Coordinates of C-alpha atoms in Angstrom, one line a residue:
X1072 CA 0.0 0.0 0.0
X1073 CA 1.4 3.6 -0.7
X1074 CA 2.4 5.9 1.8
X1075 CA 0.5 9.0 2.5
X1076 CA 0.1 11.9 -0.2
X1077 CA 1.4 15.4 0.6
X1078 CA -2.8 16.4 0.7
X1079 CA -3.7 13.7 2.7
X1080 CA -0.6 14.7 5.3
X1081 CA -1.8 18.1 5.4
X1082 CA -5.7 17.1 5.8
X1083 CA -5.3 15.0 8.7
X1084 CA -2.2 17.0 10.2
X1085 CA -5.1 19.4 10.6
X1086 CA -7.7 17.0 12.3
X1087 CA -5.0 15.2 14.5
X1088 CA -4.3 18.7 15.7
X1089 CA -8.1 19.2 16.8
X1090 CA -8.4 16.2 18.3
X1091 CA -9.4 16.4 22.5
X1092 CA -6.2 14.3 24.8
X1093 CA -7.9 11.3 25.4
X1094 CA -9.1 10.8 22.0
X1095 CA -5.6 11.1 20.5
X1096 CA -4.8 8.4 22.7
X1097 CA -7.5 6.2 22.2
X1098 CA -7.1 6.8 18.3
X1099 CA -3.8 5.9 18.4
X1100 CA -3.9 2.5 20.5
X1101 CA -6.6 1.6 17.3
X1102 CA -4.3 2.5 14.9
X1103 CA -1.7 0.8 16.0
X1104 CA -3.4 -2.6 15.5
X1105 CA -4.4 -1.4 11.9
X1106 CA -1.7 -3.4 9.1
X1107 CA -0.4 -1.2 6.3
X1108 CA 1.8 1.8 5.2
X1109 CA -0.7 4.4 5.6
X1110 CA -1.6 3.2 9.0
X1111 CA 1.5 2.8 10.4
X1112 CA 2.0 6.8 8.7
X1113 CA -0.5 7.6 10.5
X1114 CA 0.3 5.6 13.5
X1115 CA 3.9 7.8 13.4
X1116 CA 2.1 11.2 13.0
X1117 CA -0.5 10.5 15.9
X1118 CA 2.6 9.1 18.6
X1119 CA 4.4 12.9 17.0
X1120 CA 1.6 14.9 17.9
X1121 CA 1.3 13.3 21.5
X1122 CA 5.2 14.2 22.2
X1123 CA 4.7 17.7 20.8
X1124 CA 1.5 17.9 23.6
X1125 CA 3.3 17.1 26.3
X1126 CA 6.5 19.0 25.5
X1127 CA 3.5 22.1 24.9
X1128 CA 1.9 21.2 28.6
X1129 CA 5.5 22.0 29.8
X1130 CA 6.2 25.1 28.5
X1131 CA 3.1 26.5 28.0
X1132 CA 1.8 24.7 31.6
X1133 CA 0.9 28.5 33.1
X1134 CA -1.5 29.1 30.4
X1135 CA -3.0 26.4 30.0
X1136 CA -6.5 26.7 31.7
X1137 CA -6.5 30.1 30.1
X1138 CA -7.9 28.2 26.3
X1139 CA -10.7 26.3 28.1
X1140 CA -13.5 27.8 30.3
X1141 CA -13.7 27.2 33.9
X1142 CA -15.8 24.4 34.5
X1143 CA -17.8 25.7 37.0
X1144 CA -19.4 28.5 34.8
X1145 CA -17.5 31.3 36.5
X1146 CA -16.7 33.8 34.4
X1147 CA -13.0 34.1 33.4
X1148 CA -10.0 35.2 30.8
X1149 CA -10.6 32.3 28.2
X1150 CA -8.8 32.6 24.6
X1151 CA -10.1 30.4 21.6
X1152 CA -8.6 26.7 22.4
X1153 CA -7.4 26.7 18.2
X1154 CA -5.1 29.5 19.1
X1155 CA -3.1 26.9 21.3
X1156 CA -1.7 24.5 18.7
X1157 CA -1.2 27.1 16.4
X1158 CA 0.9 29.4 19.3
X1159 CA 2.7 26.4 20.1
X1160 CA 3.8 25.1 16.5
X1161 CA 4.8 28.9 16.0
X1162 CA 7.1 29.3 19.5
X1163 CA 8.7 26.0 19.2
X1164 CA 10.1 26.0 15.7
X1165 CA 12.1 29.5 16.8
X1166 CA 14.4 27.1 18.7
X1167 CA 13.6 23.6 18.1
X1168 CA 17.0 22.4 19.2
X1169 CA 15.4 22.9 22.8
X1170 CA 12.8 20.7 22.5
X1171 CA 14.5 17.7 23.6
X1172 CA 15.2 18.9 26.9
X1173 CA 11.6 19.1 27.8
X1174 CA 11.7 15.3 27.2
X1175 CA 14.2 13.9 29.6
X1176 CA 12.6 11.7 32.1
X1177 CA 15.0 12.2 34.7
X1178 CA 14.1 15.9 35.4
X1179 CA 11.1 17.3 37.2
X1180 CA 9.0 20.1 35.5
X1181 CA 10.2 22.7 38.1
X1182 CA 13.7 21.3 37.5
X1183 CA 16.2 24.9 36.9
X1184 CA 16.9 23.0 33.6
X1185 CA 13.0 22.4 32.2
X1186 CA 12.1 25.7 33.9
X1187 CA 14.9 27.5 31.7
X1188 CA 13.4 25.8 28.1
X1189 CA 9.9 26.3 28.4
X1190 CA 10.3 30.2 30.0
X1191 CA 12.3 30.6 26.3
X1192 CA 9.0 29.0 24.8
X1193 CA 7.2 31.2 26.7
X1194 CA 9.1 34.8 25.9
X1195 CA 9.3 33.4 22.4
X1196 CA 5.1 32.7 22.3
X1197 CA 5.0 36.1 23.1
X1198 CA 7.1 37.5 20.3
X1199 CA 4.9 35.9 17.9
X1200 CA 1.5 36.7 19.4
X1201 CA 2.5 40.2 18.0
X1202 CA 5.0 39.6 15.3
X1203 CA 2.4 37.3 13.5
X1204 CA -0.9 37.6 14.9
X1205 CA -2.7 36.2 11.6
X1206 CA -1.0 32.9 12.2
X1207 CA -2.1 31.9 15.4
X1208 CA -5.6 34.0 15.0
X1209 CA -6.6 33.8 11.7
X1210 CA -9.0 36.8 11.2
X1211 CA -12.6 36.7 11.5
X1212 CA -15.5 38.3 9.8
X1213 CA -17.1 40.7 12.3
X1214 CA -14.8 39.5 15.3
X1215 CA -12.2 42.2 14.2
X1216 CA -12.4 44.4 17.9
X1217 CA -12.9 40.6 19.8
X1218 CA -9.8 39.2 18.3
X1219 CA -7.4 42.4 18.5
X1220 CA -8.3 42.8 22.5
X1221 CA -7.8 39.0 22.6
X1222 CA -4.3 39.3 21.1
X1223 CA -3.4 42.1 23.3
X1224 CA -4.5 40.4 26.2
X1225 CA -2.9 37.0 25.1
X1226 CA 0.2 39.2 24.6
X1227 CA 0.3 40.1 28.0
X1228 CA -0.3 36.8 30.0
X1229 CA 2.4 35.3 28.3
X1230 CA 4.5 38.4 29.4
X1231 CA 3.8 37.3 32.9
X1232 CA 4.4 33.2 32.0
X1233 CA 7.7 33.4 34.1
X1234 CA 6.3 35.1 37.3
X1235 CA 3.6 32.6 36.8
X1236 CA 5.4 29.5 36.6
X1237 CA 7.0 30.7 39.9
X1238 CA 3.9 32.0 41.7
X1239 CA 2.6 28.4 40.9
X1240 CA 4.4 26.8 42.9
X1241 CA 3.7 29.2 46.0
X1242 CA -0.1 29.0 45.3
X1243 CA -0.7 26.1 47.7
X1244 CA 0.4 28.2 50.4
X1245 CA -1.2 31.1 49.7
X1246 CA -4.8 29.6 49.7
X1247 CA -4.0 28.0 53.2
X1248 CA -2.1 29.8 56.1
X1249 CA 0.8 31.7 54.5
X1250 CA 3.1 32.9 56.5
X1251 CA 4.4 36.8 56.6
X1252 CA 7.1 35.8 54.2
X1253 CA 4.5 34.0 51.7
X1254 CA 2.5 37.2 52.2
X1255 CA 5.4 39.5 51.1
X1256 CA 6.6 37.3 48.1
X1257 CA 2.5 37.3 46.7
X1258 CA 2.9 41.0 46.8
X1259 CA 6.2 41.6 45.6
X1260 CA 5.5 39.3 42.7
X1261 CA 2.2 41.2 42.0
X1262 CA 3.8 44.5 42.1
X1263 CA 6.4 42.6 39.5
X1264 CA 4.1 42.4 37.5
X1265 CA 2.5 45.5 37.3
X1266 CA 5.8 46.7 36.2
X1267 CA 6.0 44.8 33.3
X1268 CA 2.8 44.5 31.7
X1269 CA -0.7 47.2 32.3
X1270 CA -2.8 45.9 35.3
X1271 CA -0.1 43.2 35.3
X1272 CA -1.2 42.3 39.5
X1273 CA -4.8 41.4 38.3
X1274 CA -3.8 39.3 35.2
X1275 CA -1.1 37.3 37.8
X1276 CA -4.2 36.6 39.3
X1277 CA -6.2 35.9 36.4
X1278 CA -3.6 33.2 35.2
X1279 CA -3.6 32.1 39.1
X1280 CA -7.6 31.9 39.2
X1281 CA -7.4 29.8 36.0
X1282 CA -5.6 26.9 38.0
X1283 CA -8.0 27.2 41.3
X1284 CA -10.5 24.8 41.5
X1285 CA -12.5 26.3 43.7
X1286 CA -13.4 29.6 41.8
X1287 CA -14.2 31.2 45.6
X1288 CA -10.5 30.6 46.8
X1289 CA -9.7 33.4 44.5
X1290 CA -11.1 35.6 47.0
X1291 CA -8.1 34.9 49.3
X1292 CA -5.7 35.8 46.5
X1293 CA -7.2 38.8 46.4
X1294 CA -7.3 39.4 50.2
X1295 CA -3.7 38.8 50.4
X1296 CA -2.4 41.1 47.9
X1297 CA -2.7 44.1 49.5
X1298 CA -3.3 44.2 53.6
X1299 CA -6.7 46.8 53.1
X1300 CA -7.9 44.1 50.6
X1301 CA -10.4 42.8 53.0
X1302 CA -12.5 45.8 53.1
X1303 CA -15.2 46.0 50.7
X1304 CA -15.5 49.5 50.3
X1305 CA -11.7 49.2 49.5
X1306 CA -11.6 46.5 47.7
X1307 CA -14.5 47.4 45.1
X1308 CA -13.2 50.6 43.9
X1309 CA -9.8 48.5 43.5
X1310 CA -8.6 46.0 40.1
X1311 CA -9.6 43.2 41.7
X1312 CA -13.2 43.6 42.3
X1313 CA -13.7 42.1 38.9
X1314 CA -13.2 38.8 40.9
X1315 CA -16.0 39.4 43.4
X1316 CA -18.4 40.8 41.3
X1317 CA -18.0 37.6 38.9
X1318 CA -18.4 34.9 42.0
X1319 CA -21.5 37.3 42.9
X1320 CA -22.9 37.4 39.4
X1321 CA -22.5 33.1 39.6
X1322 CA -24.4 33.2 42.5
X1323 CA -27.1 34.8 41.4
X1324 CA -27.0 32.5 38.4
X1325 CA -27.3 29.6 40.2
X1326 CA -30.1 31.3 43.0
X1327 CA -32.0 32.4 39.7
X1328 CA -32.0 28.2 38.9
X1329 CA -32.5 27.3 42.0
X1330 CA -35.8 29.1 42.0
X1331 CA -36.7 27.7 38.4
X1332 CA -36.4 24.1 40.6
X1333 CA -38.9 25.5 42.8
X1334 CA -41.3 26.3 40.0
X1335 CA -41.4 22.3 39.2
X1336 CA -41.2 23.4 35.1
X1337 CA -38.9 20.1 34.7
X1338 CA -36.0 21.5 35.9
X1339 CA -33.2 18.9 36.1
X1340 CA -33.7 17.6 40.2
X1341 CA -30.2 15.4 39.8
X1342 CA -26.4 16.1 40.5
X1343 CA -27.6 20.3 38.7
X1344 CA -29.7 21.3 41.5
X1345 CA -27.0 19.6 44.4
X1346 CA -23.9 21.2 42.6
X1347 CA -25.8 24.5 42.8
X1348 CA -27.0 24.7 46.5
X1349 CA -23.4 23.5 47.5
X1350 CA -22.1 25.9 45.4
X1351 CA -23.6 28.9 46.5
X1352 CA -23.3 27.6 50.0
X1353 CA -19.6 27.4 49.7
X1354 CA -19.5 30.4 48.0
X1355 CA -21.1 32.9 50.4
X1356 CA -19.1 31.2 53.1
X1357 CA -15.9 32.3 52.0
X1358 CA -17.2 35.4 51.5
X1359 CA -18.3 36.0 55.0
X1360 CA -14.4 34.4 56.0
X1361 CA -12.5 36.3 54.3
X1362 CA -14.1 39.7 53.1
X1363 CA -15.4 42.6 55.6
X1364 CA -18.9 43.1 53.9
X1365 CA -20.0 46.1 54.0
X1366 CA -24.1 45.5 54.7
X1367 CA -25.1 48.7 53.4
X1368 CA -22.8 48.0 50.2
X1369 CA -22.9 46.3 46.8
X1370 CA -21.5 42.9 47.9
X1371 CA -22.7 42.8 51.5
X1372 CA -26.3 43.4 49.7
X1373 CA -26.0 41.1 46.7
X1374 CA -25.1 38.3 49.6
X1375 CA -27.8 39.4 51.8
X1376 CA -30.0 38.9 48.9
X1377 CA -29.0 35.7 47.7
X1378 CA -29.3 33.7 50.8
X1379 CA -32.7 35.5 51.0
X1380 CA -33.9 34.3 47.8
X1381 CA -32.4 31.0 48.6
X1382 CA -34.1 30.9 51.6
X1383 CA -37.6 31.7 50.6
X1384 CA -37.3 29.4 47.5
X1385 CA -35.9 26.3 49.6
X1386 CA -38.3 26.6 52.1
X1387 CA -41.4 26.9 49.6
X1388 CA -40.0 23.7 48.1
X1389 CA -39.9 22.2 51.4
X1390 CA -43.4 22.8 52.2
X1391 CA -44.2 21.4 48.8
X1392 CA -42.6 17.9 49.6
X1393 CA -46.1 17.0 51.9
X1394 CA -48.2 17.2 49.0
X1395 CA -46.0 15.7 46.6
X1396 CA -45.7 13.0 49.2
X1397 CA -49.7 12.6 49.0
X1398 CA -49.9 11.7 45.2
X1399 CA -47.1 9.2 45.4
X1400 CA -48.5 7.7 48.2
X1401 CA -52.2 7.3 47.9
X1402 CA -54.2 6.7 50.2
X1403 CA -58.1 5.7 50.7
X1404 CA -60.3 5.8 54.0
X1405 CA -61.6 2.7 55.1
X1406 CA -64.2 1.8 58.0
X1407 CA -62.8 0.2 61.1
X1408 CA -65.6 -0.7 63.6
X1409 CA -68.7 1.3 63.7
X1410 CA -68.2 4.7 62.7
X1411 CA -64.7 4.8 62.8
X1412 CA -62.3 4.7 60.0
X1413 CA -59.1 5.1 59.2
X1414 CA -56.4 5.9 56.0
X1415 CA -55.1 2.9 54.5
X1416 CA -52.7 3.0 51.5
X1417 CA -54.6 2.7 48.2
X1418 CA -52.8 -0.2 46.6
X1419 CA -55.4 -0.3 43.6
X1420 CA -54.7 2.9 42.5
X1421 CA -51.5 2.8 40.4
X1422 CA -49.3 6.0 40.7
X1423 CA -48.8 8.4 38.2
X1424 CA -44.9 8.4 36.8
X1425 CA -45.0 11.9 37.1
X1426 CA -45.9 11.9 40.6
X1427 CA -42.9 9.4 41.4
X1428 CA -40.8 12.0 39.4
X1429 CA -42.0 15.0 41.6
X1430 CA -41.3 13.7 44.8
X1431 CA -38.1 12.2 43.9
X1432 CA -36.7 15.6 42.5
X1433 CA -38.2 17.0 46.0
X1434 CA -36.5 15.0 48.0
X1435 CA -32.9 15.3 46.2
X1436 CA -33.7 19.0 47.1
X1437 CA -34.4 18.0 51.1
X1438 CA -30.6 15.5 51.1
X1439 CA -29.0 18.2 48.6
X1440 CA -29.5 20.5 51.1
X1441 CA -28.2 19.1 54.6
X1442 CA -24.8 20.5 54.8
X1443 CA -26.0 23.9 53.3
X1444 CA -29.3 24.2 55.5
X1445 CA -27.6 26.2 58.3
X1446 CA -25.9 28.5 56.0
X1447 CA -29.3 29.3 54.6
X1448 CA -31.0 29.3 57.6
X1449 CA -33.6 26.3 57.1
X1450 CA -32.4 23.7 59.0
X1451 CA -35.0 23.2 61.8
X1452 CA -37.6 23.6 59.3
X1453 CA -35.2 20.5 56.9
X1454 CA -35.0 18.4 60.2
X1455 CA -38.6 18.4 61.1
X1456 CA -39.6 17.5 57.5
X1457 CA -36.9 14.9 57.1
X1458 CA -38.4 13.1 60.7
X1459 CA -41.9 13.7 59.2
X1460 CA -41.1 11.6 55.6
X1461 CA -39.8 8.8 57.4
X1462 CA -42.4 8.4 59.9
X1463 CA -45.1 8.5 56.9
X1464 CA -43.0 6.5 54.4
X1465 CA -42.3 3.6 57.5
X1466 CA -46.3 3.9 58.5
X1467 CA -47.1 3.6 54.9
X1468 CA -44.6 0.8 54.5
X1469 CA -45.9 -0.8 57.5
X1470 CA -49.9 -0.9 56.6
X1471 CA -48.7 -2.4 53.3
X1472 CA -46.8 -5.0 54.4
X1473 CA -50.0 -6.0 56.8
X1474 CA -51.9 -6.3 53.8
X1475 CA -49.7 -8.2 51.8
X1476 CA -48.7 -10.7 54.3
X1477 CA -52.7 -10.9 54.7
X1478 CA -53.3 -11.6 51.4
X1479 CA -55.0 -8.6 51.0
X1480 CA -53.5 -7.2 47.8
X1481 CA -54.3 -8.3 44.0
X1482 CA -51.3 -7.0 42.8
X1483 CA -48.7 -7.9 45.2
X1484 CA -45.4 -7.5 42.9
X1485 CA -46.5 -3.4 42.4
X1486 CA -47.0 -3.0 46.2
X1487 CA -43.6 -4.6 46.8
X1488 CA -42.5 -2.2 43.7
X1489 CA -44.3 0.8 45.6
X1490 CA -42.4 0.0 49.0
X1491 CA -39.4 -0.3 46.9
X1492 CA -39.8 3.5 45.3
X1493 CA -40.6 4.5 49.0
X1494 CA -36.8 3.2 50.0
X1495 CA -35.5 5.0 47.7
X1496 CA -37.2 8.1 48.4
X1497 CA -35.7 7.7 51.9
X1498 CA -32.4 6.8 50.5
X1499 CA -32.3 10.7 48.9
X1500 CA -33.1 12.1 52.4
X1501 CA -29.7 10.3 53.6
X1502 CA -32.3 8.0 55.9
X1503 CA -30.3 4.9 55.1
X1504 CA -30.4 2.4 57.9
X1505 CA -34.9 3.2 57.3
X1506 CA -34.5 2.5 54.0
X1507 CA -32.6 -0.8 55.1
X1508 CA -35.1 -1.9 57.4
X1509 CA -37.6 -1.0 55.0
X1510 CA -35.7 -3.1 52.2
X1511 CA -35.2 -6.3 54.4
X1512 CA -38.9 -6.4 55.2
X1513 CA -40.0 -6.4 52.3
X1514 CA -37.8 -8.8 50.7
X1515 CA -39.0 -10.9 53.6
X1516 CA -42.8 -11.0 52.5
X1517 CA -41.9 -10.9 48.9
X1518 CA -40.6 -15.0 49.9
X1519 CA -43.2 -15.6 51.8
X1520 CA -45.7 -14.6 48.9
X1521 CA -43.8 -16.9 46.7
X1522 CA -44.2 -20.1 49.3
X1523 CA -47.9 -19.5 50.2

């Protein structure tokens, strides 16, 4: 079989280079059980491109998270993740005798040596970001203004990559307990980089945010960079409010969906709505730590209202958990002896889907919310309604396993289903050893159906 055309080289050059980490990897494990010249062409240019990657996360390691958003939704400096190969193909072939010594196995990446090569990448990167903008942005129609404010700004972080690389290494220590010496070298490296690049202190940080998981650590970053940084009517006239107000603006995001939840318009009740309450939970937390909210100010009001919102939404939705409780666990009255009577579940009377679906987003809600309830300041009213669902689901359990062991029930395999649902439903509230109980019961008088 032939080798590869010069086209065909160029075509899939260009699609090897869009292709996501873990694809490229998986794409070239199948390749490399594939016979033939082109595959084995192909096999070489995919195990090339993997080297070039990881000799790229090296240099260009600082900057990385800067070409993808934050996964949190927080807004942040992003760039367009094609500009990244194209950036990196440019840099490196200015000195691709160097390019080897990001390769050597026996050196650590904050190893003088490594450090050395990919700062040179770095300072070189940004040599081309303004010597030959078109190559690593190719222009776009109606994106002129977007692009040329992306290339400045692009310009600049990688201006800062070295102070970067170095204040990465300190970062650990500056989101925990730093010391007075940790202190002084945050601030001497942000006043570093004001001197070499415009707002250079709040880009540090930008590039710093970028590697933070938790988006609200930031807020010690901030804090820490100057020692009247904890004030807020300081801090927001400062550069680095722009932090702040974009963990306040999140918040409100995620308050705004938490109320949608509340409306019941199909709102996802899964691993959304528990991300969000934790989330914002978190969130205003640090920012009762570590800032000096002003009450009467922007923040100290945006934070006031929040957890007020939250609070009123939650606890509607609380109150709502009864009723949606009622429909997935019908009931009928039913005459005792002589005038009295009594409610019995309704075991003829299959349940709706959607009403199974309603409580069960409800109740992810009630167990979403148990570390967060105190913050938000719902917790008695959480831990009376958590007691009340499993007294009513283990009553209801209860009464239905009476009639089933009595023989009482038509449909015996959709009561056991029912009682099944019903320990789930507990399971959500984080009532697990109920939900045990509940579970061992009725596996106990589903055997003793089978053998009567």
């Amino acid at each position: 079989m032939a080798e590869l055309s010069v086209a065909q080289r160029a075509v899939l050059a260009q699609m090897v280079e869009r292709l996501p980490d873990r694809t490229l990897k998986t794409l070239s494990l199948a390749v490399a059980q594939m016979p033939g010249a082109k595959a084995r062409a192909l096999a070489a240019m995919l195990a090339e491109e993997a080297v070039d990657r990881k000799r790229r996360n090296v240099a260009f390691g600082p900057m990385l998270p800067l070409f993808r958003a934050r996964p949190d939704g927080v807004e942040s400096l992003t760039f367009p993740a094609g500009v990244l190969p194209r950036l990196w193909k440019a840099a490196s072939a200015a000195e691709p005798g160097l390019l080897s010594k990001l390769d050597d196995i026996r050196l650590r990446e904050d190893d003088p040596q490594v450090v050395a090569v990919a700062d040179r990448f770095c300072v070189a990167a940004a040599g081309v970001i303004r010597d030959r903008p078109d190559v690593i942005w190719p222009d776009a129609a109606g994106q002129e203004q977007q692009r040329e404010a992306g290339l400045t700004d692009l310009a600049r972080c990688f201006d800062l990559a070295i102070l970067s690389r170095r204040a990465l290494r300190s970062l650990p220590d500056w989101i925990l307990r730093p010391t007075e010496d940790q202190l002084a070298e945050l601030r001497l490296l942000i006043r570093d980089a004001g001197e070499i690049t415009p707002d250079g202190g709040p880009r540090l940080l930008e590039i710093l945010f970028g590697h933070l998981g938790d988006a609200s650590l930031v807020l010690r970053l901030v804090v820490h960079s100057s020692r009247a940084a904890g004030k807020e009517g300081v801090l927001s006239s400062s550069e680095m409010a722009t932090f702040v107000n974009r963990l306040i603006a999140e918040v409100e995001a995620r308050v705004a969906r938490i109320g949608a939840f509340r409306s019941g318009a199909g709102v996802d009740s899964g691993q959304t709505i528990k991300d969000d309450i934790a989330w914002c939970a978190e969130t205003l937390a640090e920012l009762d730590m570590t800032l000096q909210l002003d009450p009467e100010g922007d923040w100290g009001k945006a934070a006031r209202d929040a957890r007020s919102r939250i609070n009123r939404g939650l606890s509607a939705t609380l109150k709502s958990t009864d009723k949606a409780l009622d429909k997935a666990m019908p009931t009928k009255r039913v005459q005792t002896s002589g005038r009295m009577t009594r409610e019995v579940p309704n075991l003829d009377q299959p349940v709706p889907p959607e009403a199974i679906q309603t409580a069960t987003g409800l109740l992810t809600l009630v167990g979403a919310i148990r570390n967060a309830a105190q913050i938000f300041g719902i917790e008695s009213q959480r831990s009376q309604l958590v007691h009340s669902v499993i007294d009513r689901i283990t009553t209801y359990v209860d009464q239905t396993l009476e009639a089933v062991n009595a023989g009482e029930v038509e449909d015996q395999p959709r009561a056991l289903a029912t009682i099944e649902t019903l320990a789930k439903f507990l399971i959500l509230i984080d009532a697990t050893d109920p939900a045990k109980t509940v579970r061992r019961r009725a596996a106990s008088a589903g055997s003793l159906s089978k053998t009567a």
